[in-house]
GROMACS .gro file of C-alpha atoms in nm:
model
  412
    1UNK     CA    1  11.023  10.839  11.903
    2UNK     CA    2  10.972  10.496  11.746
    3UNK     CA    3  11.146  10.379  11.538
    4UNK     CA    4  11.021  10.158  11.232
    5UNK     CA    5  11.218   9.929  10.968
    6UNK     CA    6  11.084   9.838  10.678
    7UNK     CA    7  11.229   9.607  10.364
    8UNK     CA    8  11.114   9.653  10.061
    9UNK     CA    9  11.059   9.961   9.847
   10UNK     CA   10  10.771   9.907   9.658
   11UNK     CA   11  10.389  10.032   9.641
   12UNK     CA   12  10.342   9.949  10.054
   13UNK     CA   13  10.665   9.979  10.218
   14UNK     CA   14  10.695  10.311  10.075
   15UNK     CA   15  10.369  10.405  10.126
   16UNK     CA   16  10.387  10.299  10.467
   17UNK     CA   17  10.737  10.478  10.538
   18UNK     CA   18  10.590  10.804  10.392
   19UNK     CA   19  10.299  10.776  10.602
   20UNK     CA   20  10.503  10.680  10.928
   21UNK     CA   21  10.717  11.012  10.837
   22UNK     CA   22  10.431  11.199  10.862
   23UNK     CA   23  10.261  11.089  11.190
   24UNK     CA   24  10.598  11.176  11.347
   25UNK     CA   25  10.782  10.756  11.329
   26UNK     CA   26  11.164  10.758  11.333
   27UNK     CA   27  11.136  10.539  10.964
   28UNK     CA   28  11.477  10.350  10.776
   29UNK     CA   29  11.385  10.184  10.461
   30UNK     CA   30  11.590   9.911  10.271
   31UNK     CA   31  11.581   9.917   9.934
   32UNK     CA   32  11.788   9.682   9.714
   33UNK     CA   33  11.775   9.951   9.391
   34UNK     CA   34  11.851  10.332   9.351
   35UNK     CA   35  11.599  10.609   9.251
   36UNK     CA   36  11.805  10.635   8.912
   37UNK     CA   37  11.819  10.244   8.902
   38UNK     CA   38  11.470  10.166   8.924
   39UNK     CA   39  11.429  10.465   8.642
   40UNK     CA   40  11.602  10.301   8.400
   41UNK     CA   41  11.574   9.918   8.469
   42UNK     CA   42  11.278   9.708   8.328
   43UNK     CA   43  10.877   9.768   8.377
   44UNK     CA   44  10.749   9.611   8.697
   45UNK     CA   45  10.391   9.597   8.707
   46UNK     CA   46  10.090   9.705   8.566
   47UNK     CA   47   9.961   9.890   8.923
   48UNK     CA   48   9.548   9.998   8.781
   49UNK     CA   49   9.412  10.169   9.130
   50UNK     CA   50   9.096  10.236   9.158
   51UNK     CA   51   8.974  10.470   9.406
   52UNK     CA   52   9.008  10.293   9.731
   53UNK     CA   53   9.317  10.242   9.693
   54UNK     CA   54   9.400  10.672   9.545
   55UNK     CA   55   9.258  10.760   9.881
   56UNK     CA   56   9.531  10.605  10.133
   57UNK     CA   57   9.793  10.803   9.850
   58UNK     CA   58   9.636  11.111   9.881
   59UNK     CA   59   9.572  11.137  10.274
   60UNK     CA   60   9.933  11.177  10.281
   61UNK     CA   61  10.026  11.390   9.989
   62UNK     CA   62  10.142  11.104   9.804
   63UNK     CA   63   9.935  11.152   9.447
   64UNK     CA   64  10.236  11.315   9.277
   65UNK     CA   65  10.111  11.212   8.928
   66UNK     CA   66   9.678  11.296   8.994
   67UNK     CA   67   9.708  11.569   8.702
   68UNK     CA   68   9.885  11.367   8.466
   69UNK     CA   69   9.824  10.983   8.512
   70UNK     CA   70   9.533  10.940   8.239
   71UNK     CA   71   9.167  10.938   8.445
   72UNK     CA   72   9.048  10.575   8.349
   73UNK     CA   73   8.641  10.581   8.337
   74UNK     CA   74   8.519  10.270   8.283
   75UNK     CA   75   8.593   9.891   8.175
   76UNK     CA   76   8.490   9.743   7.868
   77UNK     CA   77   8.442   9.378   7.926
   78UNK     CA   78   8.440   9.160   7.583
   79UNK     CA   79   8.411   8.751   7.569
   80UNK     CA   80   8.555   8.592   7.261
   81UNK     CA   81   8.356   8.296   7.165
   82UNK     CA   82   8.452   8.141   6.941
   83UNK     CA   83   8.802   8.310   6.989
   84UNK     CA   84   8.858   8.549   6.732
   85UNK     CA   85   8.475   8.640   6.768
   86UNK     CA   86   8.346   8.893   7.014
   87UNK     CA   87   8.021   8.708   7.135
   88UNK     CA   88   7.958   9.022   7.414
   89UNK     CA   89   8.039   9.344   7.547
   90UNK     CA   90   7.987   9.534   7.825
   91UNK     CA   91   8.064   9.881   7.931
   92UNK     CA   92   8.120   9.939   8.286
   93UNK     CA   93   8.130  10.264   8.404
   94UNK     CA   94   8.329  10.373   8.712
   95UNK     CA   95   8.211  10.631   8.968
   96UNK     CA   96   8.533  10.764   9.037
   97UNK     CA   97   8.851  10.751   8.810
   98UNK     CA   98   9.155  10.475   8.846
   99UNK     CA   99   9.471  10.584   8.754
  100UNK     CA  100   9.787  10.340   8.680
  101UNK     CA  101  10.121  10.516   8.694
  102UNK     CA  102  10.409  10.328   8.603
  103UNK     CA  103  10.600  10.202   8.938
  104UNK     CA  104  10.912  10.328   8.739
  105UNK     CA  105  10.797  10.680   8.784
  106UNK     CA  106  10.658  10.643   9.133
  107UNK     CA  107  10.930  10.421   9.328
  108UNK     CA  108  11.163  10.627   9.246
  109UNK     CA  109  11.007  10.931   9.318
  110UNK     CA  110  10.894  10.815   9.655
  111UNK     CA  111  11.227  10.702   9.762
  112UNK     CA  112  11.342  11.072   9.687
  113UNK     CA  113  11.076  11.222   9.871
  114UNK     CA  114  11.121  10.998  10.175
  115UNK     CA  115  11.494  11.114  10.215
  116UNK     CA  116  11.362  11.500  10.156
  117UNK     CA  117  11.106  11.399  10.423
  118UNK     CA  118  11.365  11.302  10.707
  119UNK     CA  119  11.361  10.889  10.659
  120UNK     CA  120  11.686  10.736  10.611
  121UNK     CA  121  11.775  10.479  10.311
  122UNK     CA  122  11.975  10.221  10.305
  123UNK     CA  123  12.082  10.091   9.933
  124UNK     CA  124  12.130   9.721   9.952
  125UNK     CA  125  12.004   9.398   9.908
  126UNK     CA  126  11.898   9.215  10.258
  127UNK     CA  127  11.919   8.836  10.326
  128UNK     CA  128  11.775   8.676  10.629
  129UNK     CA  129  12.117   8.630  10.803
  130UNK     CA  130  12.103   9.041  10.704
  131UNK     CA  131  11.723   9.019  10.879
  132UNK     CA  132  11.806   8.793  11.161
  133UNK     CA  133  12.124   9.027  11.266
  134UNK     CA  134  11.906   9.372  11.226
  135UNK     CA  135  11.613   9.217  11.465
  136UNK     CA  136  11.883   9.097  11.714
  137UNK     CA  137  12.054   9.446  11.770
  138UNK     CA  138  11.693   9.529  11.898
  139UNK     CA  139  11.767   9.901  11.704
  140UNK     CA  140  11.419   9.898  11.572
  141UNK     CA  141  11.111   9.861  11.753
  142UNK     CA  142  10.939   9.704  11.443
  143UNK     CA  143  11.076   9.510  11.177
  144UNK     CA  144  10.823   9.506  10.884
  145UNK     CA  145  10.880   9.281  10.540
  146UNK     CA  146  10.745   9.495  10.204
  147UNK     CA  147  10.971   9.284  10.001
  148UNK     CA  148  10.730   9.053   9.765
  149UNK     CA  149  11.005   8.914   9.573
  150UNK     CA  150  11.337   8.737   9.654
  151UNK     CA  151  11.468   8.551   9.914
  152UNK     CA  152  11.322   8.712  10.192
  153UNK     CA  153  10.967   8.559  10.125
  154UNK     CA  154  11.068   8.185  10.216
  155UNK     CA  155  11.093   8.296  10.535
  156UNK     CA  156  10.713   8.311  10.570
  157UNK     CA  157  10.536   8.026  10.571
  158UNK     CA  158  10.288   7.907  10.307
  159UNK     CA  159   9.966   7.902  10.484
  160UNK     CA  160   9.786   7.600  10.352
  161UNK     CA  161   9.429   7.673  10.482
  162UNK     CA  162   9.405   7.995  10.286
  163UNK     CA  163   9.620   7.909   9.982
  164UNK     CA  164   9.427   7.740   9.718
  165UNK     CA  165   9.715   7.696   9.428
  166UNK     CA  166  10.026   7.483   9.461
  167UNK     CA  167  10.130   7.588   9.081
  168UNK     CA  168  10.120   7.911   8.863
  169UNK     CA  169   9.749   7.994   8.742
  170UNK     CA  170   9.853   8.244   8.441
  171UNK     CA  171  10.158   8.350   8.230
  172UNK     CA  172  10.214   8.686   8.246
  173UNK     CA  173  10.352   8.897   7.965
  174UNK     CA  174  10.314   9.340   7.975
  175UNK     CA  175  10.440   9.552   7.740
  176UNK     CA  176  10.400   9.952   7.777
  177UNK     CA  177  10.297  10.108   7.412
  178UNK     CA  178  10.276  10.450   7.281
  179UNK     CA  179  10.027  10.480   6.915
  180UNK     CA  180   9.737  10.299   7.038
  181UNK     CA  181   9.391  10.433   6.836
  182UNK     CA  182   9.114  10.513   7.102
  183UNK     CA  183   8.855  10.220   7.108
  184UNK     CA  184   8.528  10.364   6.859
  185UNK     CA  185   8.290  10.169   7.091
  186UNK     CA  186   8.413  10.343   7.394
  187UNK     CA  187   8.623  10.665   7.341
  188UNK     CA  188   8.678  10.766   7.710
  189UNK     CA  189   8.993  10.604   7.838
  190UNK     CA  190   8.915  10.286   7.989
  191UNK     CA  191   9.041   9.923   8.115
  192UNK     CA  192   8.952   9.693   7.819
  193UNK     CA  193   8.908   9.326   7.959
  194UNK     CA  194   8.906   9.100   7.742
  195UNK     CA  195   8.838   8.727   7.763
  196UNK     CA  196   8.909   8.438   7.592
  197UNK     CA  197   8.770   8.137   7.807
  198UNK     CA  198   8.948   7.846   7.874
  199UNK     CA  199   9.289   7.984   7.708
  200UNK     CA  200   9.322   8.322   7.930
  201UNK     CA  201   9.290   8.706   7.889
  202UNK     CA  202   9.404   9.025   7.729
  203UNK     CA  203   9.381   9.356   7.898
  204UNK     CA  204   9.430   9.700   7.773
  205UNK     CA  205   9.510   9.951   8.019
  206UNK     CA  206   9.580  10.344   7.981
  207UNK     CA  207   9.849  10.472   8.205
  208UNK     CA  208  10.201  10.702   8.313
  209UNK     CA  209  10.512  10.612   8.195
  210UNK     CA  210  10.880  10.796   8.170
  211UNK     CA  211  10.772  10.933   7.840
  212UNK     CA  212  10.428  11.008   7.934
  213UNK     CA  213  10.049  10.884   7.858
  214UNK     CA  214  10.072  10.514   7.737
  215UNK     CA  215   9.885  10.189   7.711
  216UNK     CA  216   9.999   9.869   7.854
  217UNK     CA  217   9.876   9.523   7.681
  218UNK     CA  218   9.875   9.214   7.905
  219UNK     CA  219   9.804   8.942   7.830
  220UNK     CA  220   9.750   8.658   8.087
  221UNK     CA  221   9.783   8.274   7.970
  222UNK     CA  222   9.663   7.976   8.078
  223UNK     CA  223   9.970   7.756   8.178
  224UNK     CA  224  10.029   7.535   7.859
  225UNK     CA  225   9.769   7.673   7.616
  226UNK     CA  226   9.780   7.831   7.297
  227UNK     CA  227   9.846   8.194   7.464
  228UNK     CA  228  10.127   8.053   7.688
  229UNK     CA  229  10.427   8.196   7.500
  230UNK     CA  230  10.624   8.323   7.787
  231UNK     CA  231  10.826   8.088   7.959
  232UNK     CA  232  11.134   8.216   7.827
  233UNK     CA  233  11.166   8.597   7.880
  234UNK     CA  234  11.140   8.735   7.515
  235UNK     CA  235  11.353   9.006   7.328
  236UNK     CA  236  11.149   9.319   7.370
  237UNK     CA  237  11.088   9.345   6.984
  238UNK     CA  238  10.949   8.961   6.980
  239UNK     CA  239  10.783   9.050   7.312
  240UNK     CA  240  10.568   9.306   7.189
  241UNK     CA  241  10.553   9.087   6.811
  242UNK     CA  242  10.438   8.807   7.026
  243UNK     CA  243  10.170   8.997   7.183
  244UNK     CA  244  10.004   9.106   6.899
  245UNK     CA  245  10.021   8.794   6.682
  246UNK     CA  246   9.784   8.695   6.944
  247UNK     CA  247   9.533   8.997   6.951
  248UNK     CA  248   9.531   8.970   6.567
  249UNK     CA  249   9.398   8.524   6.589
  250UNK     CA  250   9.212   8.599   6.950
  251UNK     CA  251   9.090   8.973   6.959
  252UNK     CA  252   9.086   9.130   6.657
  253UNK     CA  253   8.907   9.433   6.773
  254UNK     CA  254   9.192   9.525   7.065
  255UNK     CA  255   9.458   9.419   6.757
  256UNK     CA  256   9.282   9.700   6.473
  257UNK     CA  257   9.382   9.940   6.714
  258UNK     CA  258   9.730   9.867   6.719
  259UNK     CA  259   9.839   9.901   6.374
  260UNK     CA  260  10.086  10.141   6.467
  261UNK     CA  261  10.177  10.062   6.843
  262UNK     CA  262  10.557  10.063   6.917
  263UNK     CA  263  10.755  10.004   7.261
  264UNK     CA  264  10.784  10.284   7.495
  265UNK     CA  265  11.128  10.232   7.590
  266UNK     CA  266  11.396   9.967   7.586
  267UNK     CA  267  11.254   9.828   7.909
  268UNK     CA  268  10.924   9.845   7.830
  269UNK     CA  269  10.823   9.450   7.887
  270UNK     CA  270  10.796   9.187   8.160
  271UNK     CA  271  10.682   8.876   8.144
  272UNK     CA  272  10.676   8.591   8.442
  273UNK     CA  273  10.450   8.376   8.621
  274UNK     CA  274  10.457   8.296   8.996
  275UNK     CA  275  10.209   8.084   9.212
  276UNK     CA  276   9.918   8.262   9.420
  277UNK     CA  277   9.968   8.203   9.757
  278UNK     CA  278   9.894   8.315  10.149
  279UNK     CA  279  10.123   8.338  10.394
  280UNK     CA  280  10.162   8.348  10.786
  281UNK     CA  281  10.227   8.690  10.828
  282UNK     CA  282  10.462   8.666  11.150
  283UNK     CA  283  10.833   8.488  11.049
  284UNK     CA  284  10.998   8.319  11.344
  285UNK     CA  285  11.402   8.418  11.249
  286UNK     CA  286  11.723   8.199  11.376
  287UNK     CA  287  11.785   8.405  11.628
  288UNK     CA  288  11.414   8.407  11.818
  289UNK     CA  289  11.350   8.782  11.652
  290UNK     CA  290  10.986   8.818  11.493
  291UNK     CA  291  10.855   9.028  11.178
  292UNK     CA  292  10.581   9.109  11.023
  293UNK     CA  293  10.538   9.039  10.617
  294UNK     CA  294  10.301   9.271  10.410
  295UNK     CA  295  10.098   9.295  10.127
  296UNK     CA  296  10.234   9.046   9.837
  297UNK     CA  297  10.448   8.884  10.081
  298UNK     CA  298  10.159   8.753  10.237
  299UNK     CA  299   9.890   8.805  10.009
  300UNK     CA  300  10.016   8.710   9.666
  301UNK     CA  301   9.716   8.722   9.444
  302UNK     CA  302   9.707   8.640   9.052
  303UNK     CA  303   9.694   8.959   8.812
  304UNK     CA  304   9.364   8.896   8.692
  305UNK     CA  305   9.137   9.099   8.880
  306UNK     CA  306   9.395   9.413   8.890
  307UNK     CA  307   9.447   9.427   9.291
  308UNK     CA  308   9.780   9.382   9.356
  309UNK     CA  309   9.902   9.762   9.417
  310UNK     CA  310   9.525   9.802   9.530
  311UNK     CA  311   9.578   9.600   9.806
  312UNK     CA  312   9.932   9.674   9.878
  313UNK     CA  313   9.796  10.032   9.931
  314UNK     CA  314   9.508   9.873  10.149
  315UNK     CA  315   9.735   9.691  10.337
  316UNK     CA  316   9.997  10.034  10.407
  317UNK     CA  317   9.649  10.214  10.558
  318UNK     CA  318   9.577   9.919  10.765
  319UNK     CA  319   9.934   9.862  10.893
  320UNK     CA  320   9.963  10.195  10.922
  321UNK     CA  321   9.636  10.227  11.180
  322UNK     CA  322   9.695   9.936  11.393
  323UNK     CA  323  10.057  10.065  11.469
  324UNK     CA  324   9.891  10.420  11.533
  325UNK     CA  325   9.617  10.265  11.737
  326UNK     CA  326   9.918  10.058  11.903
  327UNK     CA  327  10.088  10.313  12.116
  328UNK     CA  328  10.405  10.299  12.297
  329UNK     CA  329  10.328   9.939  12.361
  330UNK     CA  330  10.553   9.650  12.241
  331UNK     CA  331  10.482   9.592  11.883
  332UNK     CA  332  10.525   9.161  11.990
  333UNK     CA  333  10.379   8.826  11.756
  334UNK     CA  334  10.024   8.865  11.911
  335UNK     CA  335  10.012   9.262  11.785
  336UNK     CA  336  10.106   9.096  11.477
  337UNK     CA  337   9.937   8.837  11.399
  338UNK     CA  338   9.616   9.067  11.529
  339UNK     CA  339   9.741   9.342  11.290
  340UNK     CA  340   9.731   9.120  10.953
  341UNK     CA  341   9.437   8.894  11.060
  342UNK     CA  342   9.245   9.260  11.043
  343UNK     CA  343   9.370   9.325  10.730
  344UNK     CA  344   9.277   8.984  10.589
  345UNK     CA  345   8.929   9.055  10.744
  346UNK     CA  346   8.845   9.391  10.605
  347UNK     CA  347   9.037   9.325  10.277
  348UNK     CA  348   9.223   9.016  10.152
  349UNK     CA  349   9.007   8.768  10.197
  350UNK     CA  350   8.730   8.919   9.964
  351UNK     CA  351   9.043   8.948   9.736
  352UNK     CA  352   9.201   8.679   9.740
  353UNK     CA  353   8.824   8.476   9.693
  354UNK     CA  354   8.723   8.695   9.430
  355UNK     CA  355   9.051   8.670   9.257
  356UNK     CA  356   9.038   8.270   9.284
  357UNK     CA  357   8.715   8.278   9.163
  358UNK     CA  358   8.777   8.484   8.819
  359UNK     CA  359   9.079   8.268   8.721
  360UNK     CA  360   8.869   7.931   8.699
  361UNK     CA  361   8.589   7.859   8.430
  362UNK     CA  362   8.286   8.106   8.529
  363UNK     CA  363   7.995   7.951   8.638
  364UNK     CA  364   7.671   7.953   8.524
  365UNK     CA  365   7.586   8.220   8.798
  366UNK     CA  366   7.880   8.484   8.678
  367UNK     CA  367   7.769   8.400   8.316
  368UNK     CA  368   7.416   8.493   8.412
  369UNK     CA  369   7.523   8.798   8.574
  370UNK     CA  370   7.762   8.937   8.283
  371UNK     CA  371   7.488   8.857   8.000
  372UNK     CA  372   7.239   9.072   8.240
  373UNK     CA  373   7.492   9.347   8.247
  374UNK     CA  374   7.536   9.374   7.937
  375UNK     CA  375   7.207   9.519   7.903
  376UNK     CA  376   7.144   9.702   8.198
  377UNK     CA  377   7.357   9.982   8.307
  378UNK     CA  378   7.277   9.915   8.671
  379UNK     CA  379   7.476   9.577   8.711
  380UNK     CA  380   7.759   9.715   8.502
  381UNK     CA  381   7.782   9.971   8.712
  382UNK     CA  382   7.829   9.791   9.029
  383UNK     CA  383   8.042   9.503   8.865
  384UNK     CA  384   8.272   9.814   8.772
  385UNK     CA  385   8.292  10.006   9.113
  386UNK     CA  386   8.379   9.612   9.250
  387UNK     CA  387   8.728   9.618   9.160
  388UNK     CA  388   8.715   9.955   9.363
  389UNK     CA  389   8.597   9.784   9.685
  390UNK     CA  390   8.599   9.397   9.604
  391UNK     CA  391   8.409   9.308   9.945
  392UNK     CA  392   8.086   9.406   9.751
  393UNK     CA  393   8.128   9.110   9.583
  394UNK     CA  394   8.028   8.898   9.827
  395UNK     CA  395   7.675   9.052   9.847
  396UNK     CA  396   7.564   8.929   9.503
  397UNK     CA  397   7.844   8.841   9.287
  398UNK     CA  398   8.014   8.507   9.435
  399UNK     CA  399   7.750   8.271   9.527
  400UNK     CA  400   7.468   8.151   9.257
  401UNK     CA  401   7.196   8.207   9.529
  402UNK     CA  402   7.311   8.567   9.616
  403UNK     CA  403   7.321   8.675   9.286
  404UNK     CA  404   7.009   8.541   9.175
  405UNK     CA  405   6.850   8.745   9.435
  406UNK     CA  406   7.011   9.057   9.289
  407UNK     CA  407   6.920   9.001   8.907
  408UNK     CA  408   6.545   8.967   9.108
  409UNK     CA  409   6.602   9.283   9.261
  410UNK     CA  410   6.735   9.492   8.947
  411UNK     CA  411   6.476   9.318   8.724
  412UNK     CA  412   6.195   9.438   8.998
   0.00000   0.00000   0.00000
């Protein structure tokens, strides 16, 4: 039986564990928080999935919250222009329904059902001396990195052909709310994207949490700008204040439904920022022992388009098949470097281009195709089902000439 280690209990490493438990893998995970701890520490993402991303949960059982995560139907993109006025909207309807679940609920759920499921746990922290000594016992036949935050991700390299940012594109600042009205434009639950251009975004998001159906407002600042009131982590009280000072001067049509919003819990807030940035996936450690990062260790995209469990979930399935596909054979740098290089192919690049894309000024092209959408179903549609499978994009969305020929083809 082989046997897999994996550190880092979030959205991949557990899905990955779960999934390695199932096809038979002898599977310990490390993670640096309890089931109980993770319940009642502080809100940790935002984590919309579209349905891509569902399907790699459900092949394995995984979908614990399907009947009770609101089904989100659509987005509702708005553009404030001036800010404070909303110069267009556009309803995009999804073919299938995302779901966000808050990771509070589902780590720690996970991390229960992989010990019911015959994994083993280990409840610590890990530093690389901890890395570099578990690689050199040679107890593991694969040593894989889930850990997106901390220490453990200076051990990958920044790869400087594929990263685009040296600094931090947004600031980030969530905060889960029970008492939001239902939008009158749009009743069925939906992501409500909302732009303000050149000073950043406010999204609206339906989803799980401990005390059940929610929605999460987050906003996302440009660095510096009038929306950029989160360097300092905030009280949750002036957290959630904050936030909707700004919906009432830059959205008033998200802020009239908020009248009577209040914090879900204690915990209920995060704000942050970090740089977007690719990695190498294969870390060389002291003692001449490889591993293999995943998902936001090596992929670590800005919030803005919503992909971040997405493709943490993308990149479980893909890991997942290549060490199925692998065998009994050594799992060595070159089945490594082949395994993430696939996932880039099939999946992060068109994310991570797409995502780069959306957090500068939009082009003429993008503006073209978002004032066409907003009058035909057809492109709203597609634009929708995008942040489903974000490779479409490519085919009309990213290059003027592309989607010129589209807007041709919907007009004809």
């Amino acid at each position: 039986m082989r046997r897999v280690l994996i550190v880092g209990a979030g959205q991949s490493g557990l899905q990955l564990g779960l999934s390695l438990l199932a096809e038979g893998y002898q599977v310990t995970l490390m993670s640096a928080r309890t089931p109980d701890e993770i319940r009642r520490g502080w809100v940790m993402s935002t984590q919309a999935m579209f349905a891509e991303a569902l399907r790699t949960e459900r092949r394995y059982g995984l979908d614990l919250w399907q009947d009770q995560a609101p089904d989100i139907h659509a987005l509702h993109v708005s553009l404030s222009a001036p800010p404070g006025e909303r110069a267009l909207r556009i309803p995009c309807p999804l073919d299938e329904p995302a779901q966000s679940t808050d990771q509070r609920l589902k780590m720690a759920a996970w991390l229960e059902l992989f010990e019911e499921r015959g994994g083993t746990i280990h409840y610590q922290g890990v530093t690389t001396a901890d890395l570099d000594g578990l690689t050199r016992l040679g107890r593991y036949d694969l040593t894989i990195v889930a850990a997106g935050k901390g220490d453990l991700v200076g051990v990958f390299a920044r790869d400087p052909q594929r990263s685009v940012h040296t600094t931090p594109q947004r600031g980030l600042a969530v905060a889960y709310v029970h008492g939001m009205a239902p939008d009158p434009l749009l009743p069925v639950p939906h992501v409500s994207f909302n732009a303000v251009p050149g000073l950043g975004e406010l999204f609206v998001i339906p989803a799980l949490t401990l005390s059940g159906p929610c929605e999460i407002l987050f906003w996302e600042a440009v660095p510096d700008g009038p929306l950029d009131l989160w360097r300092d982590r905030l009280d949750p009280a002036d957290h959630l204040k904050a936030t909707l000072d700004l919906a009432r001067r830059y959205t008033p049509w998200i802020y009239e439904r908020c009248r009577e919003v209040e914090l879900t819990d204690a915990r209920a807030t995060l704000s942050g920022r970090y740089t977007p940035t690719v990695r190498l996936p294969v870390a060389e450690l002291p003692s001449g022992g490889a591993v293999l990062g995943m998902a936001d260790v090596v992929v670590a995209n800005d919030p803005v388009t919503g992909q971040g469990s997405n493709t943490a979930a993308k990149c479980a399935a893909a890991y997942l098949r290549s060490i199925l596909e692998h065998g009994d054979r050594p799992f060595d740098r070159e089945w490594m470097t082949r395994t993430f290089e696939r996932f880039w192919f099939d999946t992060g690049r068109a994310v991570t281009a797409w995502t780069n894309a959306m957090l500068q000024p939009l082009p003429p092209h993008v503006q073209q195709v978002l004032g066409a959408a907003a009058g035909n179903p057809t492109i709203a549609r597609r634009f929708a089902n995008g942040f489903s499978d974000p490779t479409d994009f490519d085919d009309w969305f990213m290059s003027p000439d592309r989607a010129e020929r589209y807007l041709a083809e919907v007009a004809g």
